mmCIF file of N, CA, C and O in Angstrom:
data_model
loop_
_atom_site.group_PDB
_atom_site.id
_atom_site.type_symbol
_atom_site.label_atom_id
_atom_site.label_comp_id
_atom_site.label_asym_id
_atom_site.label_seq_id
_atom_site.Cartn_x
_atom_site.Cartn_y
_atom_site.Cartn_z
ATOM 1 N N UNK A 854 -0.631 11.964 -83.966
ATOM 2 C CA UNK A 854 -0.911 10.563 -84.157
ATOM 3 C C UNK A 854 -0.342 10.142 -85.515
ATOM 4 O O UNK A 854 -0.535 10.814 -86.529
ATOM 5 N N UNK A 855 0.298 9.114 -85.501
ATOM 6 C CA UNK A 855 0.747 8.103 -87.168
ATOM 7 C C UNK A 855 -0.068 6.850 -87.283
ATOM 8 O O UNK A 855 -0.412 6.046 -86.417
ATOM 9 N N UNK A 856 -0.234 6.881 -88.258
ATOM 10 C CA UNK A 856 -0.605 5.524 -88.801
ATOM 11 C C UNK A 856 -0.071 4.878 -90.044
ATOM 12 O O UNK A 856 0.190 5.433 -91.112
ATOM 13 N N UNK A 857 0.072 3.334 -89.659
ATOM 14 C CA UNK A 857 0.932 1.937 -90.249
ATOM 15 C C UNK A 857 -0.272 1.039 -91.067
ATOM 16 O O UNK A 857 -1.301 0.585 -90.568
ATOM 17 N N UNK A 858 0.063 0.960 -92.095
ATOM 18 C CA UNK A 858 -0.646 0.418 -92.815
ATOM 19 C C UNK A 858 -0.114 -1.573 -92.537
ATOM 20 O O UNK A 858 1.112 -1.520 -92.445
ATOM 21 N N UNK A 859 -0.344 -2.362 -92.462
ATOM 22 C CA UNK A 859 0.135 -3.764 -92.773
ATOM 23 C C UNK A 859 -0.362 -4.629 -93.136
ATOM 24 O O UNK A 859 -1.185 -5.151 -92.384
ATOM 25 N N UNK A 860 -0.156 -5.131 -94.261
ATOM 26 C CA UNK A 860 -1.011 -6.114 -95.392
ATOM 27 C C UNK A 860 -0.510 -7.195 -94.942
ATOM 28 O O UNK A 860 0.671 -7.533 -95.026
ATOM 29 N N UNK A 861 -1.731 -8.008 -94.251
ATOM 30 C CA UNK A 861 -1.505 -9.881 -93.442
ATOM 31 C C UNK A 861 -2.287 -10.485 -94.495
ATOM 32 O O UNK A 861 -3.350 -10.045 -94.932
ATOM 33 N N UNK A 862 -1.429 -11.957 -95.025
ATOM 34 C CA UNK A 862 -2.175 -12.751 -95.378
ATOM 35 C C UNK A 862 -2.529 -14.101 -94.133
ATOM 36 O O UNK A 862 -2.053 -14.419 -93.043
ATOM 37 N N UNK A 863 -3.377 -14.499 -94.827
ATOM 38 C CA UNK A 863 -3.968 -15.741 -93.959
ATOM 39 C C UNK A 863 -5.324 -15.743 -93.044
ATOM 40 O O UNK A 863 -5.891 -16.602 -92.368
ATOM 41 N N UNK A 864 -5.467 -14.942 -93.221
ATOM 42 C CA UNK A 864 -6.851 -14.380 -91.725
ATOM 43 C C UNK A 864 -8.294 -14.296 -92.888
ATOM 44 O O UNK A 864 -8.551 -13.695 -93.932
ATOM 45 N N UNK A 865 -9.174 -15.545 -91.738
ATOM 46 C CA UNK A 865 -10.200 -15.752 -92.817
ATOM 47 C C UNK A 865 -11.577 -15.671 -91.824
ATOM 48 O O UNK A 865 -12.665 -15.733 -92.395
ATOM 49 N N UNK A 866 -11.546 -15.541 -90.415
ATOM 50 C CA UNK A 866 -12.629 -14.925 -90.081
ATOM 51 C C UNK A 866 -12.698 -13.486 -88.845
ATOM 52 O O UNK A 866 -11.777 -12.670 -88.820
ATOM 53 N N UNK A 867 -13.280 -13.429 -88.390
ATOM 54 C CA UNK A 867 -13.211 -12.254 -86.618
ATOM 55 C C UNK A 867 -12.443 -13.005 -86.089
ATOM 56 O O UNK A 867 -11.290 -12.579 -86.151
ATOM 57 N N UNK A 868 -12.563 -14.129 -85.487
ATOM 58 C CA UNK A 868 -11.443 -14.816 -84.747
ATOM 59 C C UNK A 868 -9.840 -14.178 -84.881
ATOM 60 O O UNK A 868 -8.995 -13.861 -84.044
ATOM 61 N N UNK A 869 -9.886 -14.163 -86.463
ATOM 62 C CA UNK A 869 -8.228 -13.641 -86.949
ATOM 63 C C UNK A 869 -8.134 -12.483 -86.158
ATOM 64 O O UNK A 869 -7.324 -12.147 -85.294
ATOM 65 N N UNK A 870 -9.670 -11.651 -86.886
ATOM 66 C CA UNK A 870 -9.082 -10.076 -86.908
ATOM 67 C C UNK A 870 -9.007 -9.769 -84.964
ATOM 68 O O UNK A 870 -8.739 -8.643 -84.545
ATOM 69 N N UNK A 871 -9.258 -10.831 -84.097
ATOM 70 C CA UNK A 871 -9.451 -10.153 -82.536
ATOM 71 C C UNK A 871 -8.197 -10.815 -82.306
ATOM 72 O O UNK A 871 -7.643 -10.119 -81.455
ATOM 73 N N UNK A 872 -7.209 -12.085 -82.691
ATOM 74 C CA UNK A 872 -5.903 -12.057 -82.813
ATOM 75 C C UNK A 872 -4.596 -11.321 -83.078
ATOM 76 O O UNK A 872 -3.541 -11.224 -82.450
ATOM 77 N N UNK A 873 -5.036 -10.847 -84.211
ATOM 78 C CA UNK A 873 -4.122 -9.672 -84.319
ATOM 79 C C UNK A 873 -4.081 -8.541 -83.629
ATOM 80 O O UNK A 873 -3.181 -7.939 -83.043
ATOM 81 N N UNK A 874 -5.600 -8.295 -83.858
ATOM 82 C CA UNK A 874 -5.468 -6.788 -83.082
ATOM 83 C C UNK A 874 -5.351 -6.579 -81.005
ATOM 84 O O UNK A 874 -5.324 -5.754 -80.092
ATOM 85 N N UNK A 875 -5.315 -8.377 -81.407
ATOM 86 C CA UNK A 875 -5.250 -8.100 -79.583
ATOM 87 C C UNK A 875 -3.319 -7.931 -79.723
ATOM 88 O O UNK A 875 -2.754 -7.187 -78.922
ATOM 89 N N UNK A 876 -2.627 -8.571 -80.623
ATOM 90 C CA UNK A 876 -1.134 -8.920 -80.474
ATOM 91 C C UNK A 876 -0.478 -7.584 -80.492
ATOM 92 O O UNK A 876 0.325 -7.276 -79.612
ATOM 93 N N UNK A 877 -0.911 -6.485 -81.823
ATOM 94 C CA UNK A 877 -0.594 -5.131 -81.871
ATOM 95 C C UNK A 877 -1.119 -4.269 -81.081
ATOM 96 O O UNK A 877 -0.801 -3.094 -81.268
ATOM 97 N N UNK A 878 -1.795 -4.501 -80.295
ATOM 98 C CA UNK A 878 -2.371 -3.763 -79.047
ATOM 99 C C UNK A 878 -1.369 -3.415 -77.974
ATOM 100 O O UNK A 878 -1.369 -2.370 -77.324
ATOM 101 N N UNK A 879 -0.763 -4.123 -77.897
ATOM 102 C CA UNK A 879 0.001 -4.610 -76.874
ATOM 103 C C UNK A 879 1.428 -4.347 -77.137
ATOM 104 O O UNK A 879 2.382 -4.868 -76.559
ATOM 105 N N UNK A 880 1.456 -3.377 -78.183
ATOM 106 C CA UNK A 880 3.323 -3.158 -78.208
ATOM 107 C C UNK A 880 3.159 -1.631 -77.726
ATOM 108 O O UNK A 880 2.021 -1.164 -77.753
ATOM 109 N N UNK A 881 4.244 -0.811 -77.280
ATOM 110 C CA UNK A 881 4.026 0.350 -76.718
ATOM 111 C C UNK A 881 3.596 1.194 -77.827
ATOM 112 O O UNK A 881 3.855 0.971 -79.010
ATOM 113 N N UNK A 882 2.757 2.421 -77.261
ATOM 114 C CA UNK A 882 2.764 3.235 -78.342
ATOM 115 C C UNK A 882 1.638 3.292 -78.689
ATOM 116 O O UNK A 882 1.053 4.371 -78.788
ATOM 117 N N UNK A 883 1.047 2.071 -78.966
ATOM 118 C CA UNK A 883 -0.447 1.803 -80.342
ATOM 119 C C UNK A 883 -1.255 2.515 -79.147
ATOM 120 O O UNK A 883 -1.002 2.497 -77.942
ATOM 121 N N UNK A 884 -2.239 3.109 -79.797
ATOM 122 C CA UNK A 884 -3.431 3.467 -78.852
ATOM 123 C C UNK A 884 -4.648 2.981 -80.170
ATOM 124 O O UNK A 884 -5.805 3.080 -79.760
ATOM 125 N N UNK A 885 -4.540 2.549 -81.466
ATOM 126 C CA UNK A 885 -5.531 1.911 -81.888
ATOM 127 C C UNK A 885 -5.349 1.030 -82.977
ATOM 128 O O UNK A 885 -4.742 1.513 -83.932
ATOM 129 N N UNK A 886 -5.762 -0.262 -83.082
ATOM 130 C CA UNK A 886 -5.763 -0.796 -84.510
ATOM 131 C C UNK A 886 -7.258 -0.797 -84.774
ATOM 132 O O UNK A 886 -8.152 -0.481 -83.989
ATOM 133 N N UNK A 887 -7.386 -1.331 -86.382
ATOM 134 C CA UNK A 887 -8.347 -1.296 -87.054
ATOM 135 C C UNK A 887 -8.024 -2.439 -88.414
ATOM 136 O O UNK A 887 -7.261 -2.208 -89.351
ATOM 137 N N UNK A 888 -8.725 -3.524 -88.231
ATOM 138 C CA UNK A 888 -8.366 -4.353 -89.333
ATOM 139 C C UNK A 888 -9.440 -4.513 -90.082
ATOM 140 O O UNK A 888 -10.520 -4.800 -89.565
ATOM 141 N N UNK A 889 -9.267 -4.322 -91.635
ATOM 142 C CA UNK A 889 -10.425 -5.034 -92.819
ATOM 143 C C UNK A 889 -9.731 -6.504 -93.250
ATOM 144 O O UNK A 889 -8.669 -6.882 -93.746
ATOM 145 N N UNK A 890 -11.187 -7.201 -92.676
ATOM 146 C CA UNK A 890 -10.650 -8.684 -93.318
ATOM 147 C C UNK A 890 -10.798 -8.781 -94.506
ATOM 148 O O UNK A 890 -11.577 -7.948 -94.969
ATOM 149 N N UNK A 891 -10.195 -9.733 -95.477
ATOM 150 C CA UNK A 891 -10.452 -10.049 -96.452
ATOM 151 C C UNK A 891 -10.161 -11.467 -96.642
ATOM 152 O O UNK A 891 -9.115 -11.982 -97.037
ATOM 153 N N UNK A 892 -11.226 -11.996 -96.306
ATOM 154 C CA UNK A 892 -10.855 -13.571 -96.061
ATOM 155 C C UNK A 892 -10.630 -14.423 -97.143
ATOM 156 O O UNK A 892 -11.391 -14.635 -98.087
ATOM 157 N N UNK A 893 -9.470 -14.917 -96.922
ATOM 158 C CA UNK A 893 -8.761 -15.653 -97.914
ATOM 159 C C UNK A 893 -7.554 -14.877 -99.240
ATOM 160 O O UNK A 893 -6.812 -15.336 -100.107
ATOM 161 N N UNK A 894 -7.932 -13.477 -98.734
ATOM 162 C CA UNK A 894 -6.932 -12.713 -99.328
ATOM 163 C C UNK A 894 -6.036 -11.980 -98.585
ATOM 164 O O UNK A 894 -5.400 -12.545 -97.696
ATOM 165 N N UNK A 895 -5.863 -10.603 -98.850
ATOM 166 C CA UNK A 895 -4.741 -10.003 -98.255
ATOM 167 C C UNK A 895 -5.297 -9.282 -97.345
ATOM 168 O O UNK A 895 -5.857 -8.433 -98.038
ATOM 169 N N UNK A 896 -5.662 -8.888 -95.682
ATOM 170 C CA UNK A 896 -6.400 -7.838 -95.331
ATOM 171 C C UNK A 896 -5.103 -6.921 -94.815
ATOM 172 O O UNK A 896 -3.886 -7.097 -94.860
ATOM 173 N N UNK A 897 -6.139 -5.634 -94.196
ATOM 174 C CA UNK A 897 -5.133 -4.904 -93.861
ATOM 175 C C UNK A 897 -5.325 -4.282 -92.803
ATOM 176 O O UNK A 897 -6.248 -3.485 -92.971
ATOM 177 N N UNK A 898 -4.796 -4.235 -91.498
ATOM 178 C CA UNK A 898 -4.335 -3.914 -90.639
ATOM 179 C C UNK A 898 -3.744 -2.054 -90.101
ATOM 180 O O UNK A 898 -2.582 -1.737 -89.848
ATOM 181 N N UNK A 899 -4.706 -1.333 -90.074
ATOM 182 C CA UNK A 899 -3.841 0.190 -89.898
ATOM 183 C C UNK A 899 -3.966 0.152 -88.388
ATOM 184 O O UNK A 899 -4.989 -0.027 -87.728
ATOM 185 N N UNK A 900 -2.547 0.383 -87.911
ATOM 186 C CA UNK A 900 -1.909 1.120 -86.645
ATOM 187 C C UNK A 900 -1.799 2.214 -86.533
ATOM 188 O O UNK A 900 -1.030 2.899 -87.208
ATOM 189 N N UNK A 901 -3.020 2.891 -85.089
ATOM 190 C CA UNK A 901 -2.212 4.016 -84.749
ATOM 191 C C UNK A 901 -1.394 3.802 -83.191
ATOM 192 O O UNK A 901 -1.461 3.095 -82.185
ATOM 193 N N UNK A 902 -0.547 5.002 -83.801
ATOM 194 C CA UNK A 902 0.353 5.545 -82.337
ATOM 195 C C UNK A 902 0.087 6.689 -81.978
ATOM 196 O O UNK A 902 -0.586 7.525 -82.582
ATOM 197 N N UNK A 903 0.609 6.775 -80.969
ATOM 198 C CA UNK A 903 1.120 8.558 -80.506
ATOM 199 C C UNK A 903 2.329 8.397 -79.911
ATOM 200 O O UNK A 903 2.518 7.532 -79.056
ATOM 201 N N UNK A 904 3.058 9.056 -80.237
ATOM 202 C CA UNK A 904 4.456 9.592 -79.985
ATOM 203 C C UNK A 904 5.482 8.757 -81.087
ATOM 204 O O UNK A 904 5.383 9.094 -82.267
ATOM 205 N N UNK A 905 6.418 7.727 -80.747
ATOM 206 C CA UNK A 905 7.086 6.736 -81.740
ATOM 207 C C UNK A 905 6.673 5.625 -82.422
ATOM 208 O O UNK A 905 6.682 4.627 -81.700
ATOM 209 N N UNK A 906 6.379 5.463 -83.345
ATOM 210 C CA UNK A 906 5.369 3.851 -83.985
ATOM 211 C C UNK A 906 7.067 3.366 -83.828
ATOM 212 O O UNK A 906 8.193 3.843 -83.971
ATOM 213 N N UNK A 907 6.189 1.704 -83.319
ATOM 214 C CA UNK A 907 6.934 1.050 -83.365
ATOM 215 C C UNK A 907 7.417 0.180 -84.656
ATOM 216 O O UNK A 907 6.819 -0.050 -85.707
ATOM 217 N N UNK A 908 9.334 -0.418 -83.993
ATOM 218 C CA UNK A 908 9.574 -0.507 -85.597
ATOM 219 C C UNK A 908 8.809 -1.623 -86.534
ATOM 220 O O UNK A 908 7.928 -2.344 -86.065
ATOM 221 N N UNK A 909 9.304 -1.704 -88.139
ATOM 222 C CA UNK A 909 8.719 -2.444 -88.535
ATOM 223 C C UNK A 909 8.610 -3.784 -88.083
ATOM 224 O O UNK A 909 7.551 -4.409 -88.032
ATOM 225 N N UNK A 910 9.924 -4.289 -87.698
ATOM 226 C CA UNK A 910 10.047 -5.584 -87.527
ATOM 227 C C UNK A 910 9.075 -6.037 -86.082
ATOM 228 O O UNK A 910 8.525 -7.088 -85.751
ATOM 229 N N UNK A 911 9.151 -5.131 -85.661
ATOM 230 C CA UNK A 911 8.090 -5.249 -84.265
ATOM 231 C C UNK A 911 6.593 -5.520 -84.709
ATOM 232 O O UNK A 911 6.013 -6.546 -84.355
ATOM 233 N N UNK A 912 6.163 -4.825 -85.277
ATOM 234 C CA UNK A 912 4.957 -5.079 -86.107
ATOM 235 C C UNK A 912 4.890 -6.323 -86.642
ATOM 236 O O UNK A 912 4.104 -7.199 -86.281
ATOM 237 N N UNK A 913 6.021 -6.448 -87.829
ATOM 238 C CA UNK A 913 5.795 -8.205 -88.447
ATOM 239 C C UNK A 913 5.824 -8.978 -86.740
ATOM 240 O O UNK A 913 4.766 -9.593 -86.606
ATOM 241 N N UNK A 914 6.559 -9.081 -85.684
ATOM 242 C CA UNK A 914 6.821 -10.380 -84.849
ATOM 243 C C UNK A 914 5.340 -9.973 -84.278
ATOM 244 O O UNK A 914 4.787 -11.026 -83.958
ATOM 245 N N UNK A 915 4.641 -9.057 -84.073
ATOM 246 C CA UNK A 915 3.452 -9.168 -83.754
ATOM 247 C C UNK A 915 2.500 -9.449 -84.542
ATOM 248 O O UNK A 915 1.458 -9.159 -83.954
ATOM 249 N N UNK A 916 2.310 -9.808 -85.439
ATOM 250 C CA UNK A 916 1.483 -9.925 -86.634
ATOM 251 C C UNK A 916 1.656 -12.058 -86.556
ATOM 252 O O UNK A 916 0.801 -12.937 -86.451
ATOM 253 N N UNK A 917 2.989 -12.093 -86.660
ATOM 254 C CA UNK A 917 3.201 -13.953 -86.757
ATOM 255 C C UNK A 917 3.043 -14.234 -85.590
ATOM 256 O O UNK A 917 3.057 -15.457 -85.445
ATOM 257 N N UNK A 918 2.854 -13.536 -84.403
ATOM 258 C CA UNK A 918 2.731 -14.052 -82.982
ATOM 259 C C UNK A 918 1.392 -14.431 -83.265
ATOM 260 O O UNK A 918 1.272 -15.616 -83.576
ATOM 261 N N UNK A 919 0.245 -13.683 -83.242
ATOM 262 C CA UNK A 919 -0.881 -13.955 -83.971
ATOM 263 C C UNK A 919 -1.415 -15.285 -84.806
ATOM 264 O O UNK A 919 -2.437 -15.971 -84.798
ATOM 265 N N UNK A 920 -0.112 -15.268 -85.556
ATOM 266 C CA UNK A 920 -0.298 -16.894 -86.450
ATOM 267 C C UNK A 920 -0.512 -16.467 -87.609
ATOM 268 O O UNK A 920 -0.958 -17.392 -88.288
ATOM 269 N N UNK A 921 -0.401 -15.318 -88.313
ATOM 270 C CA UNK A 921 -0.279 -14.888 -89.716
ATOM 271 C C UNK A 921 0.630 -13.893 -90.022
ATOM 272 O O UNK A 921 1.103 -13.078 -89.229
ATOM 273 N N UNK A 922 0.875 -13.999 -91.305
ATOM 274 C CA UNK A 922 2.130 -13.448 -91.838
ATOM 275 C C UNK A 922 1.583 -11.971 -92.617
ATOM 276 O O UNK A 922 0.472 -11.829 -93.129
ATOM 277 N N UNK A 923 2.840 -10.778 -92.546
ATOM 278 C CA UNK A 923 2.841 -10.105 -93.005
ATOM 279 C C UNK A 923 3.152 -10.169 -94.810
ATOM 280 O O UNK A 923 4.066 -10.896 -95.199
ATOM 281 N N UNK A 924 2.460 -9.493 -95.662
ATOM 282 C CA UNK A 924 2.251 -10.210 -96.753
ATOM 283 C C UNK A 924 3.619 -9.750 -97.624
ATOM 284 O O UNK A 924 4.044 -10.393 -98.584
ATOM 285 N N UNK A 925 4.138 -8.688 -97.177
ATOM 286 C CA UNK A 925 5.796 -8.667 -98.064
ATOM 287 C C UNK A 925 6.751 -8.351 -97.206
ATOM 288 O O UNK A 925 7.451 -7.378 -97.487
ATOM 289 N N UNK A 926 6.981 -9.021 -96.083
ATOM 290 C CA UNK A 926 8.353 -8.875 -94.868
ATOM 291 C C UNK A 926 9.281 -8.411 -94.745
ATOM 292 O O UNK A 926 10.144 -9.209 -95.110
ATOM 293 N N UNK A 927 9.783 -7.337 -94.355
ATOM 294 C CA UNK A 927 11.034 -7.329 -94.592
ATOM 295 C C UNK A 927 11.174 -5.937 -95.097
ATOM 296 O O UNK A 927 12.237 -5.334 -94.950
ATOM 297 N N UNK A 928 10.165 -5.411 -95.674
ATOM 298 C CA UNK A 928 9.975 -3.638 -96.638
ATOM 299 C C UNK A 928 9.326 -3.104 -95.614
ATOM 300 O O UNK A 928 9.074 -3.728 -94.583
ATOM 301 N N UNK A 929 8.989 -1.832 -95.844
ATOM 302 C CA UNK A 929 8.718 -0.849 -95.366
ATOM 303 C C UNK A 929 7.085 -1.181 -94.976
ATOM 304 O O UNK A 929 6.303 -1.659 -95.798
ATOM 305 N N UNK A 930 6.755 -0.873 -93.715
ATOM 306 C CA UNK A 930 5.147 -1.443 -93.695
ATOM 307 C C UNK A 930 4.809 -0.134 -93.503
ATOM 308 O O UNK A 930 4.131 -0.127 -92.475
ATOM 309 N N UNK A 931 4.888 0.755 -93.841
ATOM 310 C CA UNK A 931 4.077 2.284 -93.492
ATOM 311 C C UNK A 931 3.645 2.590 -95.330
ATOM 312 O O UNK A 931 3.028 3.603 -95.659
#
């Protein structure tokens, strides 16, 4: 099993955190997320997989599908 760390800003109640984790649910691979909110700050989001985690950029388009942004885009989210 691996796990992905991903720091979302914008997510300020459960509502957020059952958004996201329904969006990363749903890419191949994940068999679990786990999000700490931190409302109104940065929370964070750990992905697991088994076998290939998917790539980063897959992660960010699932994260803004959601309606919040990954908090530094574009770098390494592990």
């Amino acid at each position: 099993m691996t796990t992905t760390d991903i720091k979302i800003n914008g997510m300020t109640c459960n509502h957020c955190v059952a958004s996201v984790t329904e969006e990363l649910q749903e890419l191949p691979g994940v068999t679990g997320v786990d999000v700490t909110l931190v409302a109104g700050g940065t929370s964070l989001a750990t992905v697991a997989t088994e076998g290939r985690a998917p790539a980063p950029e897959d992660l960010q388009a699932a994260v803004e599908e959601a309606g919040y942004a990954v908090a530094i885009p574009g770098l390494d989210l592990a």
